[in-house]
Short mmCIF file of C-alpha atoms in Angstrom, two decimals:
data_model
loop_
_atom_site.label_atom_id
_atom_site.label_comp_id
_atom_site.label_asym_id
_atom_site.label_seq_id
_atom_site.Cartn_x
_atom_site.Cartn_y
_atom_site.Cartn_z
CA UNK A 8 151.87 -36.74 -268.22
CA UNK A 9 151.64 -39.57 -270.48
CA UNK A 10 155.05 -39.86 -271.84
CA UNK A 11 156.36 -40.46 -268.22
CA UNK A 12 155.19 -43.80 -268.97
CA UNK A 13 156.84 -44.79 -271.93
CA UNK A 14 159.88 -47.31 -271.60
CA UNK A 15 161.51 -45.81 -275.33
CA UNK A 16 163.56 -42.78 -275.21
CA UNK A 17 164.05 -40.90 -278.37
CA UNK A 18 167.83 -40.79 -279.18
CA UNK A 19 168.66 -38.99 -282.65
CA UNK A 20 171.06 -40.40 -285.32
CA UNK A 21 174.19 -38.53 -284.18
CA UNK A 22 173.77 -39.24 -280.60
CA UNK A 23 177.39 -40.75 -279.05
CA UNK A 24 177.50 -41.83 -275.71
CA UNK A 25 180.91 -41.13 -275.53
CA UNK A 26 180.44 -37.56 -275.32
CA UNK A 27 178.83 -37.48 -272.03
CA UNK A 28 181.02 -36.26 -269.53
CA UNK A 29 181.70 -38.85 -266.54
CA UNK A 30 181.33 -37.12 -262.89
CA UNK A 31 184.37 -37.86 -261.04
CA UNK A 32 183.83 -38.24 -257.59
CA UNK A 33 186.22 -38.82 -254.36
CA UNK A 34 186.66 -41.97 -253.15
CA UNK A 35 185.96 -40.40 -249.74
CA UNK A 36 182.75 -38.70 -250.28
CA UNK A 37 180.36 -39.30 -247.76
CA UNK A 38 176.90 -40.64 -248.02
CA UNK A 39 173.92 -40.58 -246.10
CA UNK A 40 172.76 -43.93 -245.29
CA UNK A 41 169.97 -45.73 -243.39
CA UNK A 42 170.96 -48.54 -241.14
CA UNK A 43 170.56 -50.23 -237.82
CA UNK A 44 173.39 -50.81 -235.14
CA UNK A 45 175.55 -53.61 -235.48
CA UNK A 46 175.71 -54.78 -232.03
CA UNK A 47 175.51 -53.40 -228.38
CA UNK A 48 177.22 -50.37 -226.92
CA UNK A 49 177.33 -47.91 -224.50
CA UNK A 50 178.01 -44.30 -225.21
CA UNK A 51 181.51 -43.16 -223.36
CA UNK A 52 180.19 -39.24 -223.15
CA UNK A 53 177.15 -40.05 -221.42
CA UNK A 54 176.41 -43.45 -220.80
CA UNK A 55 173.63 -44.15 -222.68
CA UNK A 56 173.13 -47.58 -224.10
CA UNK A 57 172.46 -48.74 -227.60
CA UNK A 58 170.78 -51.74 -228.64
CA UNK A 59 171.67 -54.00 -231.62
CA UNK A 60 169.38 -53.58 -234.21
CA UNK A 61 168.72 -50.00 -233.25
CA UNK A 62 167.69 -47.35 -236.71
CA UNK A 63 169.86 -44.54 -237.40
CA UNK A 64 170.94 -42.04 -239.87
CA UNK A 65 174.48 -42.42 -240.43
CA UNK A 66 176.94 -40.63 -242.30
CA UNK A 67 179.00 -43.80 -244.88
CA UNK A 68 182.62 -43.51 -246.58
CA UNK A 69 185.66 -45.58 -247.11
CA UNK A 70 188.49 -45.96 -245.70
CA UNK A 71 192.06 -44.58 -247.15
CA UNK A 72 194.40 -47.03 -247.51
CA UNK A 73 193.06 -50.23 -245.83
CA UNK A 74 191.67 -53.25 -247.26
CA UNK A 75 191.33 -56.94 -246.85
CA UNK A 76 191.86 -59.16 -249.86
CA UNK A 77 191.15 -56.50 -251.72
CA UNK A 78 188.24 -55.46 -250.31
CA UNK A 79 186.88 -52.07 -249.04
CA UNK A 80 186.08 -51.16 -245.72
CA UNK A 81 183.89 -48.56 -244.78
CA UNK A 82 183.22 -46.41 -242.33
CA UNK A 83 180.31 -45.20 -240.69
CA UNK A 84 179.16 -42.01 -238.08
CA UNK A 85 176.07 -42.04 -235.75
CA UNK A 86 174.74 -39.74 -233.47
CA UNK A 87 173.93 -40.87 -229.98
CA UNK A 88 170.17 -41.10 -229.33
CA UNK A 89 171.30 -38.76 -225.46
CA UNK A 90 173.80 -36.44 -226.05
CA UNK A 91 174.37 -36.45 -230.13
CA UNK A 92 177.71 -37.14 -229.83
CA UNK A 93 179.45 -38.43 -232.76
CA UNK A 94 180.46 -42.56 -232.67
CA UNK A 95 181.78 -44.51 -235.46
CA UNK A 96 182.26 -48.07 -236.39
CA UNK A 97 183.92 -49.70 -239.42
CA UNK A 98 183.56 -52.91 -240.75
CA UNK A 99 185.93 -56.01 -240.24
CA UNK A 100 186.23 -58.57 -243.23
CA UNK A 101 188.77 -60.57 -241.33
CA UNK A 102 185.65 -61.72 -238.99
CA UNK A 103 182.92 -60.67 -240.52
CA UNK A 104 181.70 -58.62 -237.65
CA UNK A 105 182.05 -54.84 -237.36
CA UNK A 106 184.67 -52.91 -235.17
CA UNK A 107 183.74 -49.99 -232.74
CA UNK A 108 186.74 -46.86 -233.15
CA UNK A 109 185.22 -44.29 -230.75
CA UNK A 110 182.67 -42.67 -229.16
CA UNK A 111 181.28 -45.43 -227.46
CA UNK A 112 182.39 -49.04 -226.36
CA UNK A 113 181.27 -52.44 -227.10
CA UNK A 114 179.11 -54.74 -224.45
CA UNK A 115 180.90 -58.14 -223.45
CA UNK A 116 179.75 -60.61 -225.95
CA UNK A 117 179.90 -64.28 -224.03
CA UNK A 118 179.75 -65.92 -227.11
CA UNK A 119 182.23 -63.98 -228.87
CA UNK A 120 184.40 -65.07 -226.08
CA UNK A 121 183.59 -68.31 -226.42
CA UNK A 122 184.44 -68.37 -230.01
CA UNK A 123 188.00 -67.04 -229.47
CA UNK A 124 188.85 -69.50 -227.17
CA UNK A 125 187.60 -71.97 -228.99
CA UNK A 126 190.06 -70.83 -231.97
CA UNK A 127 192.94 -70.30 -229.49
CA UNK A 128 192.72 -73.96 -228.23
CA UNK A 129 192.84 -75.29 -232.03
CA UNK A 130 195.30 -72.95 -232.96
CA UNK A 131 197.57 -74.37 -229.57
CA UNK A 132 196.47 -78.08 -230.29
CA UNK A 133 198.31 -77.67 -233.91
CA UNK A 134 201.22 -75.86 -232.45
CA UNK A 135 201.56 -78.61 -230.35
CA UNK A 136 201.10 -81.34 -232.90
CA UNK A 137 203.95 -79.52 -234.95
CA UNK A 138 206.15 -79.79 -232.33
CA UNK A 139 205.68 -83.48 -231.22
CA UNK A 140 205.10 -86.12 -233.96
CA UNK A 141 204.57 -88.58 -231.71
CA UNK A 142 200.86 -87.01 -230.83
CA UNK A 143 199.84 -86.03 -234.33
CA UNK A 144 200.57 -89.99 -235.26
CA UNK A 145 198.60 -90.95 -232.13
CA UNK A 146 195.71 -88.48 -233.09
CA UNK A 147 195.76 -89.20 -236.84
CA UNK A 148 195.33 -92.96 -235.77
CA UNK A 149 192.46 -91.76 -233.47
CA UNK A 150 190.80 -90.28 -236.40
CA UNK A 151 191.20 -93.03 -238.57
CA UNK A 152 189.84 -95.63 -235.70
CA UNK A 153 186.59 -93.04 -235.59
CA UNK A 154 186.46 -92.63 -239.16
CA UNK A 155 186.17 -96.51 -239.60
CA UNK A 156 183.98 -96.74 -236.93
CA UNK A 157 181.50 -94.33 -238.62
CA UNK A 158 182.26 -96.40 -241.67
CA UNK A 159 181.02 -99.48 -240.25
CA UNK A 160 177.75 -97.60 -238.41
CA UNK A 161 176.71 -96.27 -242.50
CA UNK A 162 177.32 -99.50 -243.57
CA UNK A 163 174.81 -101.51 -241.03
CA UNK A 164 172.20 -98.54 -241.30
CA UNK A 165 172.50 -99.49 -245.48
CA UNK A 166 172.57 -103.01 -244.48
CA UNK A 167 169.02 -102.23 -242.59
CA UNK A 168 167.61 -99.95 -245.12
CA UNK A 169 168.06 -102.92 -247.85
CA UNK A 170 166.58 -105.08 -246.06
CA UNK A 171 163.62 -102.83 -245.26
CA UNK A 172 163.03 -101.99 -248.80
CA UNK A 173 163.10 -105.53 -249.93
CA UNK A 174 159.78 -105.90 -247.71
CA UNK A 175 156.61 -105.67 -249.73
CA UNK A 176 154.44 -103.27 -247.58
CA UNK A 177 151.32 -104.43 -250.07
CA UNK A 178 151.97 -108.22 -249.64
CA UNK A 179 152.32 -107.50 -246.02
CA UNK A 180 148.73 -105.59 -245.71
CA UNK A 181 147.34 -108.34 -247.79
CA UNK A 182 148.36 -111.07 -245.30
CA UNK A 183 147.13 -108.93 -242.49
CA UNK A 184 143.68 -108.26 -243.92
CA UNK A 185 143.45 -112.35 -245.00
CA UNK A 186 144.55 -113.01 -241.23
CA UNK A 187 141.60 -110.75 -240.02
CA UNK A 188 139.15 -112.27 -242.60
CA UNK A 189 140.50 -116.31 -241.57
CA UNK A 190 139.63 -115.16 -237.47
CA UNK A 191 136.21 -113.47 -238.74
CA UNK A 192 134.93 -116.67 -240.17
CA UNK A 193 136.36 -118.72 -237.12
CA UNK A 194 134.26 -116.97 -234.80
CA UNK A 195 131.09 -116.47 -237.21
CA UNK A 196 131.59 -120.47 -237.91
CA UNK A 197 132.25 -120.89 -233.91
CA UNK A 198 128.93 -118.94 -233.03
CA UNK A 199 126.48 -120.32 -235.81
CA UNK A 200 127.84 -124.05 -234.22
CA UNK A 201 126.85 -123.12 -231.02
CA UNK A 202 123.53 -121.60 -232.17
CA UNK A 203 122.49 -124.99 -233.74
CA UNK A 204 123.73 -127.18 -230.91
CA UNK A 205 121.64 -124.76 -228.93
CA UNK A 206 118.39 -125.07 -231.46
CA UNK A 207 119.09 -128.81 -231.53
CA UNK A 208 118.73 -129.13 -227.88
CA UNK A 209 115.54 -126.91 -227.77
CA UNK A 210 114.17 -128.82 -230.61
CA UNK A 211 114.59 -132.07 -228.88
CA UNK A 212 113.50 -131.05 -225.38
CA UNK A 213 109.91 -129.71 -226.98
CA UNK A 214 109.77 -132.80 -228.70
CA UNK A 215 109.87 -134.65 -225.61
CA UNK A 216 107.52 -132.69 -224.19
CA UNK A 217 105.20 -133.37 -227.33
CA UNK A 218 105.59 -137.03 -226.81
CA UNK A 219 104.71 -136.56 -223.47
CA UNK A 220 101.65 -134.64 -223.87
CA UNK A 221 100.67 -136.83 -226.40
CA UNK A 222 101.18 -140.04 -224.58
CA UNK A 223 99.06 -138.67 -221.55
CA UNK A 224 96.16 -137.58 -223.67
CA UNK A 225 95.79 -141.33 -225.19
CA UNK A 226 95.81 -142.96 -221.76
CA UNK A 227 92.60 -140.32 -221.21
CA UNK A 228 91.05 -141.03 -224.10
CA UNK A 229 91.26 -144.77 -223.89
CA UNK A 230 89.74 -144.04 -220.82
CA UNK A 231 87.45 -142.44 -221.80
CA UNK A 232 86.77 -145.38 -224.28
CA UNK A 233 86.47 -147.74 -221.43
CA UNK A 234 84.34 -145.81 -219.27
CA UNK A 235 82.07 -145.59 -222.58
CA UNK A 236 81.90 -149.19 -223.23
CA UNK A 237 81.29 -150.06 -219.71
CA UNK A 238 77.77 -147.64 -220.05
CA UNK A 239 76.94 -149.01 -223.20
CA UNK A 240 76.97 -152.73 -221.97
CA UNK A 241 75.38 -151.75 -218.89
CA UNK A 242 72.73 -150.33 -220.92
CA UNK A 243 72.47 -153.23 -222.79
CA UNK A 244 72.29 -155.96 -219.83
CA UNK A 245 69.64 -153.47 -218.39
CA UNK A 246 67.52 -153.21 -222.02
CA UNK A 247 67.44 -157.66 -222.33
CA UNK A 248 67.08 -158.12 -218.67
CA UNK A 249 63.98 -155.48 -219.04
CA UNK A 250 62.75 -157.49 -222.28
CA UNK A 251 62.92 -161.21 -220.76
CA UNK A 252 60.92 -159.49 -217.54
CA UNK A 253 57.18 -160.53 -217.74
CA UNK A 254 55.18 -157.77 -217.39
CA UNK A 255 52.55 -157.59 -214.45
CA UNK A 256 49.29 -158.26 -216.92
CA UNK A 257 51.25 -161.10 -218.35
CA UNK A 258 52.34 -162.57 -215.11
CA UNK A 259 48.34 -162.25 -214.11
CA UNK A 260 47.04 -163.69 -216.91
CA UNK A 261 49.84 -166.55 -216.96
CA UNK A 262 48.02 -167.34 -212.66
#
């Protein structure tokens, strides 16, 4: 089991590949082959559709005298999924598509359709412009007017892709950001202004009020002062009016 997995043979000294004999087989040997249907078709035996892209075994060879450019085409033999009869196909180099032979026919294909005309209308236009010079010149000039057209439309789109890469996107995020940070201080310098006109105005409207206060408590306490001076000389008057009084005793002894 353990020399399966060696990647050296052993191949004595008088070994000659020469003297292997070559297998010659038929260019018309068939093959078995797994592959899947190459478009849609319906069986002609009994009317059983096939899908694109449907699996099948098929049966592979090549075709006897026909090639394109030198290359092979092949031909290939299904069974159909219903009644097993045999349908085969071959392949089309010309078109790169594949081309049904019998057994079964091939859906209608819009696009294929589509395709063909489109080629038959070319292949008319240059027939045409073969025949009359006058309408290839006129066409040819056509082209040229478009082509200088297009011309001009590269050049302006180069014109505007110059001048977008001369832009510095760093100087222009820089100038943004200083823009933002100029407007900041603006407004911080625009609100701390308005907060000291508004402190200044509070300051002086308690100061005010201070000197009112203030003013009103020195009218009471000179007042005050008044009304205390008043007592005291009444007090007085009342103390030497009571002294130069004689006193009853005196005024009897005086009689």
């Amino acid at each position: 089991m353990g020399e399966r997995k060696v990647l050296n043979k052993y191949y004595p000294p008088d070994f000659d590949p020469a003297l292997i004999p070559r297998r010659i087989l038929p260019r018309d040997k068939q093959y078995v082959v797994r592959l899947m249907a190459p478009f849609n078709m319906r069986c002609l035996t009994c009317g059983e559709y096939i899908y694109k892209g449907r699996k099948f075994n098929a049966m592979k060879e090549t075709v006897e005298g026909e090639t394109y450019l030198g290359l092979w085409i092949f031909r290939f033999y299904i069974k159909c999924t219903r009644c097993a009869s045999e349908i085969t196909f071959k392949t089309d180099p010309k078109n790169a598509d594949y081309q049904c032979e019998s057994g079964a026919t091939r859906n209608f294909e819009h696009w294929k359709m589509r395709d063909k005309d489109q080629e038959d209308a070319d292949e008319a236009a240059r027939e045409e412009e073969e025949l009359n010079p006058m309408l290839a010149l006129e066409r040819r000039t056509e082209e040229s007017r478009q082509e200088m057209d297009v011309m001009d439309a590269l050049e302006d789109i180069r014109d505007a892709n110059t001048r977008a890469a001369t832009v510095d996107l760093d100087s222009l995020i820089n100038k943004k950001q200083r823009d933002q940070y100029a407007m900041l201080r603006e407004i911080e310098e625009r609100d701390e202004e308005t907060a000291r006109s508004v402190f200044k105005q509070r300051v002086l409207r308690v100061a005010d009020e201070e000197d009112d206060d203030g003013a009103a408590n020195k009218e009471d306490h000179d007042e005050e002062e008044e009304d205390q001076d008043e007592g005291d000389w009444r007090e007085q008057s009342q103390s030497k009016r009571s002294r130069d009084e004689p006193t009853p005793a005196a005024a009897a002894a005086a009689a």
